Short mmCIF file of C-alpha atoms in Angstrom, two decimals:
data_model
loop_
_atom_site.label_atom_id
_atom_site.label_comp_id
_atom_site.label_asym_id
_atom_site.label_seq_id
_atom_site.Cartn_x
_atom_site.Cartn_y
_atom_site.Cartn_z
CA UNK E 9 283.62 125.86 23.40
CA UNK E 10 285.09 125.13 19.50
CA UNK E 11 283.35 122.77 17.60
CA UNK E 12 283.82 121.39 14.12
CA UNK E 13 280.51 120.55 14.33
CA UNK E 14 277.81 122.25 11.49
CA UNK E 15 275.50 124.87 13.58
CA UNK E 16 272.14 123.38 12.55
CA UNK E 17 269.73 126.21 11.00
CA UNK E 18 268.02 127.06 13.63
CA UNK E 19 270.49 127.18 16.14
CA UNK E 20 271.94 129.56 13.90
CA UNK E 21 268.90 132.10 13.52
CA UNK E 22 268.05 131.27 16.99
CA UNK E 23 271.61 133.09 18.08
CA UNK E 24 271.90 135.98 15.08
CA UNK E 25 268.26 136.64 17.19
CA UNK E 26 269.42 136.52 20.93
CA UNK E 27 272.11 138.67 20.73
CA UNK E 28 273.57 140.07 17.61
CA UNK E 29 272.76 143.62 16.58
CA UNK E 30 275.52 144.41 13.87
CA UNK E 31 276.36 143.21 10.02
CA UNK E 32 278.99 142.05 8.81
CA UNK E 33 280.26 143.42 5.48
CA UNK E 34 278.60 140.28 3.77
CA UNK E 35 275.17 142.24 5.18
CA UNK E 36 275.17 139.22 7.82
CA UNK E 37 274.42 139.76 11.83
CA UNK E 38 277.05 139.31 13.86
CA UNK E 39 277.67 139.93 17.59
CA UNK E 40 279.32 142.95 18.02
CA UNK E 41 280.79 141.52 21.09
CA UNK E 42 282.89 139.21 19.19
CA UNK E 43 286.40 139.87 18.41
CA UNK E 44 286.62 139.95 14.32
CA UNK E 45 288.38 137.52 12.25
CA UNK E 46 291.80 135.92 12.29
CA UNK E 47 293.39 135.77 9.01
CA UNK E 48 294.77 131.95 9.13
CA UNK E 49 298.01 133.38 8.10
CA UNK E 50 298.31 135.53 11.17
CA UNK E 51 296.68 132.87 13.47
CA UNK E 52 298.73 129.89 12.30
CA UNK E 53 301.93 131.11 10.73
CA UNK E 54 305.12 130.57 12.75
CA UNK E 55 308.74 131.08 12.71
CA UNK E 56 309.61 127.89 15.59
CA UNK E 57 310.19 125.50 11.98
CA UNK E 58 307.63 122.87 12.96
CA UNK E 59 306.69 121.69 15.58
CA UNK E 60 305.39 118.45 16.98
CA UNK E 61 301.89 117.84 18.05
CA UNK E 62 300.55 114.63 18.55
CA UNK E 63 300.35 113.40 21.82
CA UNK E 64 302.86 110.34 22.78
CA UNK E 65 300.84 106.71 22.16
CA UNK E 66 299.11 105.46 24.98
CA UNK E 67 300.67 102.65 27.17
CA UNK E 68 297.56 100.38 26.51
CA UNK E 69 296.41 101.08 22.90
CA UNK E 70 293.03 100.23 23.85
CA UNK E 71 290.41 103.62 22.40
CA UNK E 72 287.86 102.17 25.34
CA UNK E 73 286.51 99.45 27.22
CA UNK E 74 284.22 97.00 27.15
CA UNK E 75 284.06 97.87 30.65
CA UNK E 76 284.25 102.05 30.58
CA UNK E 77 280.55 102.44 28.33
CA UNK E 78 278.57 102.25 31.42
CA UNK E 79 280.22 104.26 33.50
CA UNK E 80 280.31 107.86 31.52
CA UNK E 81 277.06 106.06 29.61
CA UNK E 82 275.79 106.89 33.11
CA UNK E 83 277.04 110.86 32.76
CA UNK E 84 274.47 112.09 30.93
CA UNK E 85 272.23 111.82 32.79
CA UNK E 86 273.85 114.85 34.00
CA UNK E 87 274.51 116.23 30.94
CA UNK E 88 270.98 116.01 29.48
CA UNK E 89 270.35 117.79 32.65
CA UNK E 90 271.97 120.80 32.83
CA UNK E 91 271.82 121.36 28.41
CA UNK E 92 267.95 120.95 28.90
CA UNK E 93 268.29 123.60 31.89
CA UNK E 94 270.49 125.69 30.74
CA UNK E 95 269.18 126.15 27.21
CA UNK E 96 265.89 126.72 28.01
CA UNK E 97 267.18 129.51 29.91
CA UNK E 98 268.90 131.52 27.72
CA UNK E 99 267.40 130.36 24.69
CA UNK E 100 263.41 128.91 25.57
CA UNK E 101 264.39 126.25 23.87
CA UNK E 102 266.48 122.88 24.35
CA UNK E 103 267.71 120.36 22.61
CA UNK E 104 264.63 119.39 20.96
CA UNK E 105 264.71 122.45 18.62
CA UNK E 106 268.83 122.87 18.69
CA UNK E 107 270.04 119.18 17.99
CA UNK E 108 266.99 117.06 18.20
CA UNK E 109 268.54 113.89 17.44
CA UNK E 110 270.59 113.88 20.86
CA UNK E 111 267.89 113.27 23.41
CA UNK E 112 267.52 109.61 21.46
CA UNK E 113 263.92 109.19 21.41
CA UNK E 114 263.56 110.47 24.85
CA UNK E 115 261.16 113.08 26.45
CA UNK E 116 260.93 116.35 27.12
CA UNK E 117 261.87 118.13 29.79
CA UNK E 118 259.05 119.37 32.84
CA UNK E 119 258.98 122.54 33.09
CA UNK E 120 261.79 123.99 32.01
CA UNK E 121 261.48 127.37 31.04
CA UNK E 122 263.90 130.87 30.25
CA UNK E 123 264.69 131.94 33.20
CA UNK E 124 264.92 136.57 33.65
CA UNK E 125 268.85 136.88 33.03
CA UNK E 126 270.96 140.47 33.29
CA UNK E 127 272.96 140.76 29.96
CA UNK E 128 276.15 138.49 31.39
CA UNK E 129 274.59 136.22 33.36
CA UNK E 130 272.71 135.27 29.86
CA UNK E 131 276.18 135.10 28.06
CA UNK E 132 277.39 133.31 31.25
CA UNK E 133 274.24 130.46 30.03
CA UNK E 134 274.03 130.44 26.81
CA UNK E 135 277.51 129.36 26.24
CA UNK E 136 276.98 127.14 28.78
CA UNK E 137 274.09 125.40 27.34
CA UNK E 138 275.96 125.21 24.33
CA UNK E 139 279.42 123.54 25.34
CA UNK E 140 276.17 121.15 26.98
CA UNK E 141 275.48 120.12 23.20
CA UNK E 142 278.87 119.75 22.71
CA UNK E 143 279.49 117.00 25.80
CA UNK E 144 276.76 115.28 25.26
CA UNK E 145 277.53 115.32 21.19
CA UNK E 146 281.16 113.78 22.28
CA UNK E 147 280.34 111.31 24.64
CA UNK E 148 277.79 109.79 22.71
CA UNK E 149 279.93 109.35 19.75
CA UNK E 150 283.66 107.70 21.78
CA UNK E 151 280.60 104.90 23.84
CA UNK E 152 277.77 105.31 22.65
CA UNK E 153 274.13 107.59 23.72
CA UNK E 154 271.16 106.55 25.91
CA UNK E 155 267.94 108.17 25.84
CA UNK E 156 267.27 111.70 27.79
CA UNK E 157 265.06 110.65 30.89
CA UNK E 158 262.45 112.58 31.99
CA UNK E 159 263.80 115.34 33.73
CA UNK E 160 261.61 117.65 36.13
CA UNK E 161 263.28 121.18 36.27
CA UNK E 162 259.74 123.18 37.20
CA UNK E 163 260.14 125.63 39.26
CA UNK E 164 258.47 123.82 41.81
CA UNK E 165 261.01 121.06 42.42
CA UNK E 166 263.67 123.26 43.19
CA UNK E 167 261.30 125.54 45.81
CA UNK E 168 260.52 121.89 46.81
CA UNK E 169 264.71 120.67 46.96
CA UNK E 170 265.64 124.78 48.67
CA UNK E 171 262.96 123.65 51.48
CA UNK E 172 265.12 120.74 52.26
CA UNK E 173 268.03 122.10 52.85
CA UNK E 174 265.98 124.80 54.86
CA UNK E 175 264.12 122.74 56.89
CA UNK E 176 260.77 124.35 56.23
CA UNK E 177 258.85 126.21 53.09
CA UNK E 178 260.39 129.14 52.25
CA UNK E 179 257.76 132.11 51.35
CA UNK E 180 257.52 132.92 48.75
CA UNK E 181 258.45 129.21 46.78
CA UNK E 182 262.08 129.78 45.34
CA UNK E 183 261.69 130.21 41.59
CA UNK E 184 265.04 129.78 39.72
CA UNK E 185 264.15 131.04 36.69
CA UNK E 186 262.72 134.95 38.45
CA UNK E 187 266.28 137.07 38.39
CA UNK E 188 269.96 136.52 37.71
CA UNK E 189 270.89 135.00 41.27
CA UNK E 190 268.36 132.75 42.35
CA UNK E 191 269.63 131.57 38.63
CA UNK E 192 272.78 130.54 39.83
CA UNK E 193 271.10 129.81 43.30
CA UNK E 194 269.81 127.07 41.22
CA UNK E 195 273.30 126.15 39.16
CA UNK E 196 274.93 126.14 42.18
CA UNK E 197 273.03 122.52 42.61
CA UNK E 198 273.62 120.38 39.53
CA UNK E 199 276.68 120.83 37.89
CA UNK E 200 279.06 120.96 41.07
CA UNK E 201 277.65 117.07 40.51
CA UNK E 202 279.20 117.03 37.40
CA UNK E 203 282.40 117.47 38.22
CA UNK E 204 282.41 114.20 41.55
CA UNK E 205 280.71 112.17 38.80
CA UNK E 206 284.07 112.83 36.33
CA UNK E 207 285.91 112.11 39.52
CA UNK E 208 285.37 109.04 40.51
CA UNK E 209 284.53 107.67 36.89
CA UNK E 210 288.38 108.04 36.75
CA UNK E 211 290.16 105.29 38.28
CA UNK E 212 286.97 102.44 36.91
CA UNK E 213 288.29 103.63 33.26
CA UNK E 214 291.14 102.45 31.16
CA UNK E 215 290.40 103.44 27.13
CA UNK E 216 292.80 105.81 26.02
CA UNK E 217 289.82 107.58 23.52
CA UNK E 218 287.20 107.46 27.49
CA UNK E 219 289.89 108.66 30.21
CA UNK E 220 291.11 111.98 26.98
CA UNK E 221 287.36 112.29 27.42
CA UNK E 222 286.29 112.23 30.92
CA UNK E 223 289.58 114.52 31.44
CA UNK E 224 288.05 116.68 28.66
CA UNK E 225 284.51 116.74 30.43
CA UNK E 226 285.74 117.02 33.89
CA UNK E 227 287.94 120.46 32.59
CA UNK E 228 285.00 121.93 31.34
CA UNK E 229 282.60 120.88 33.65
CA UNK E 230 284.94 121.89 37.42
CA UNK E 231 285.03 125.45 35.03
CA UNK E 232 281.67 126.51 35.20
CA UNK E 233 281.54 125.40 38.19
CA UNK E 234 284.23 127.34 39.34
CA UNK E 235 282.00 130.71 37.89
CA UNK E 236 278.67 129.67 39.55
CA UNK E 237 280.24 129.73 43.08
CA UNK E 238 283.09 132.48 41.57
CA UNK E 239 279.64 134.82 40.86
CA UNK E 240 278.20 133.58 43.93
CA UNK E 241 281.43 134.51 46.08
CA UNK E 242 280.72 137.86 45.42
CA UNK E 243 277.33 138.26 46.55
CA UNK E 244 278.51 135.92 49.23
CA UNK E 245 276.52 138.42 51.69
CA UNK E 246 274.08 139.73 50.19
CA UNK E 247 270.94 139.03 51.11
CA UNK E 248 268.10 136.88 48.82
CA UNK E 249 264.99 138.57 47.92
CA UNK E 250 262.55 137.86 48.93
CA UNK E 251 264.74 136.12 52.42
CA UNK E 252 264.36 138.40 55.11
CA UNK E 253 268.47 138.31 56.34
CA UNK E 254 268.81 134.66 54.32
CA UNK E 255 272.51 136.00 52.37
CA UNK E 256 273.88 133.82 49.40
CA UNK E 257 276.72 131.85 51.57
CA UNK E 258 273.35 130.90 53.86
CA UNK E 259 271.65 128.93 50.57
CA UNK E 260 275.14 127.43 49.33
CA UNK E 261 276.20 126.33 52.66
CA UNK E 262 272.31 124.70 53.27
CA UNK E 263 272.53 123.21 49.64
CA UNK E 264 275.98 121.52 49.60
CA UNK E 265 274.79 119.97 53.35
CA UNK E 266 271.26 118.94 52.06
CA UNK E 267 273.33 116.76 49.19
CA UNK E 268 275.53 115.35 52.03
CA UNK E 269 272.50 114.46 54.00
CA UNK E 270 271.36 112.09 50.66
CA UNK E 271 274.72 111.34 49.48
CA UNK E 272 275.45 109.72 52.59
CA UNK E 273 279.17 108.98 52.11
CA UNK E 274 280.10 112.09 54.38
CA UNK E 275 281.18 115.42 53.66
CA UNK E 276 281.74 116.02 50.03
CA UNK E 277 280.48 119.18 50.29
CA UNK E 278 281.38 122.32 51.02
CA UNK E 279 279.96 126.49 50.51
CA UNK E 280 281.71 129.57 49.77
CA UNK E 281 282.57 130.02 53.70
CA UNK E 282 283.90 126.95 55.46
CA UNK E 283 284.94 126.77 59.22
CA UNK E 284 289.30 127.31 58.94
CA UNK E 285 290.63 124.30 59.74
CA UNK E 286 288.50 122.94 56.54
CA UNK E 287 290.39 125.18 54.36
CA UNK E 288 293.23 125.31 51.93
CA UNK E 289 295.56 124.06 54.49
CA UNK E 290 293.39 124.93 57.45
CA UNK E 291 294.79 128.95 56.67
CA UNK E 292 291.28 130.62 55.49
CA UNK E 293 287.78 130.05 55.50
CA UNK E 294 287.02 131.43 51.77
CA UNK E 295 285.94 128.61 50.03
CA UNK E 296 285.76 129.63 46.31
CA UNK E 297 286.53 126.03 45.55
CA UNK E 298 284.97 123.41 47.02
CA UNK E 299 287.57 120.61 47.71
CA UNK E 300 289.17 118.10 50.28
CA UNK E 301 292.03 119.02 52.86
CA UNK E 302 295.07 118.07 50.16
CA UNK E 303 292.83 120.35 47.49
CA UNK E 304 291.64 117.66 45.29
CA UNK E 305 288.28 117.63 44.27
CA UNK E 306 285.46 115.56 45.78
CA UNK E 307 284.55 111.36 44.30
CA UNK E 308 280.84 110.43 44.71
CA UNK E 309 279.95 107.26 42.73
CA UNK E 310 276.71 106.79 40.68
CA UNK E 311 274.55 105.15 44.07
CA UNK E 312 275.80 108.54 45.65
CA UNK E 313 274.56 110.91 42.95
CA UNK E 314 271.58 108.91 41.98
CA UNK E 315 270.62 109.44 45.87
CA UNK E 316 270.69 113.37 45.74
CA UNK E 317 269.39 113.90 42.38
CA UNK E 318 266.01 111.65 44.27
CA UNK E 319 266.06 114.25 46.67
CA UNK E 320 265.11 110.12 47.70
CA UNK E 321 268.64 109.44 49.77
CA UNK E 322 267.81 105.60 48.13
CA UNK E 323 269.44 105.18 45.19
CA UNK E 324 266.27 102.82 44.10
CA UNK E 325 263.37 105.43 43.98
CA UNK E 326 263.55 107.23 42.01
CA UNK E 327 261.76 111.40 42.24
CA UNK E 328 263.12 114.63 42.05
CA UNK E 329 264.88 115.77 38.87
CA UNK E 330 264.17 111.66 37.02
CA UNK E 331 260.91 111.71 38.56
CA UNK E 332 260.74 108.43 36.52
CA UNK E 333 264.65 107.42 37.27
CA UNK E 334 267.45 108.48 35.10
CA UNK E 335 269.21 106.57 31.64
CA UNK E 336 271.57 104.03 32.11
CA UNK E 337 272.47 100.64 32.66
CA UNK E 338 273.70 101.76 36.09
CA UNK E 339 271.16 103.50 36.94
CA UNK E 340 268.39 100.99 35.52
CA UNK E 341 270.34 98.45 37.40
CA UNK E 342 268.80 99.45 40.95
CA UNK E 343 265.90 99.69 39.52
CA UNK E 344 265.61 96.06 38.26
CA UNK E 345 265.68 97.09 35.12
CA UNK E 346 268.65 96.57 33.49
CA UNK E 347 269.71 97.25 29.70
CA UNK E 348 271.45 94.58 28.64
CA UNK E 349 274.14 91.91 30.28
CA UNK E 350 274.40 91.73 33.79
CA UNK E 351 275.92 93.71 35.11
CA UNK E 352 276.30 94.43 39.06
CA UNK E 353 275.62 98.15 39.36
CA UNK E 354 278.33 100.76 40.35
CA UNK E 355 278.21 100.93 44.46
#
């Protein structure tokens, strides 16, 4: 994700040590997979005259309405979670080392660690982790921030998710950090919920800056989830070691069924294959992208998301990924700990 934000010295050193093995003419290490820098004239020159690059003026000239703030801030809970999960898996460090001020004083995550990833998976996860840093920055800049909640990213917590999904204890316990396939299956668990949340948020916000932000976030979150689903789809019938005959397809089916069960609002989640009547135009069983009968993304409310992320089926009872509860006015209102002005929570 391109950004004009300058890299911190720690992040620059981290990236150079992790993925650079060649030297630039100036003596600085460079990633050998990166294309050479294009001259500015080649990138920007045009033979088509002066182009109009500004979008049309918004119909409602208000950048952020007061009621936009809470639902967009709620999304920071998931953005923090994805950032910490991906950054630790790729670099063995998280926001506290890469962008310390972004956590806004929130506690460090529990149990996150470097994953044993192959080259391709490492590059995907490294990029996605850095993209999440940009997402957090963009949200905080637009609507303000909330402290990072306590996030449980331990292997034990992911093992609990998979045990709940299968209805029995997997043996040995599921460990997302042990290899690339396990990490991809764990990545199936969380990012999709970000899509649900942004689709649900879009109709209830009105500021042109807020809507622009949510559209941009949704685009990248959906693309990330599509990458995960695509990588897993390539291994659809592959057995997941060391779990005997359990395939990648069954893992995705079970996780999706668990999220539907915990969310309690019908089918808003589907694995990588579906009965033909649930496929696109009721004509195919392939389900690389999860979508409704019109091939549109499913929406979920904050309450639904918390039921799933807490693993309790109850937005009033914390647990799972947020042992002390998620942060922000909406999440805290379910716990009777409102921050700021009283407001009816989103249901």
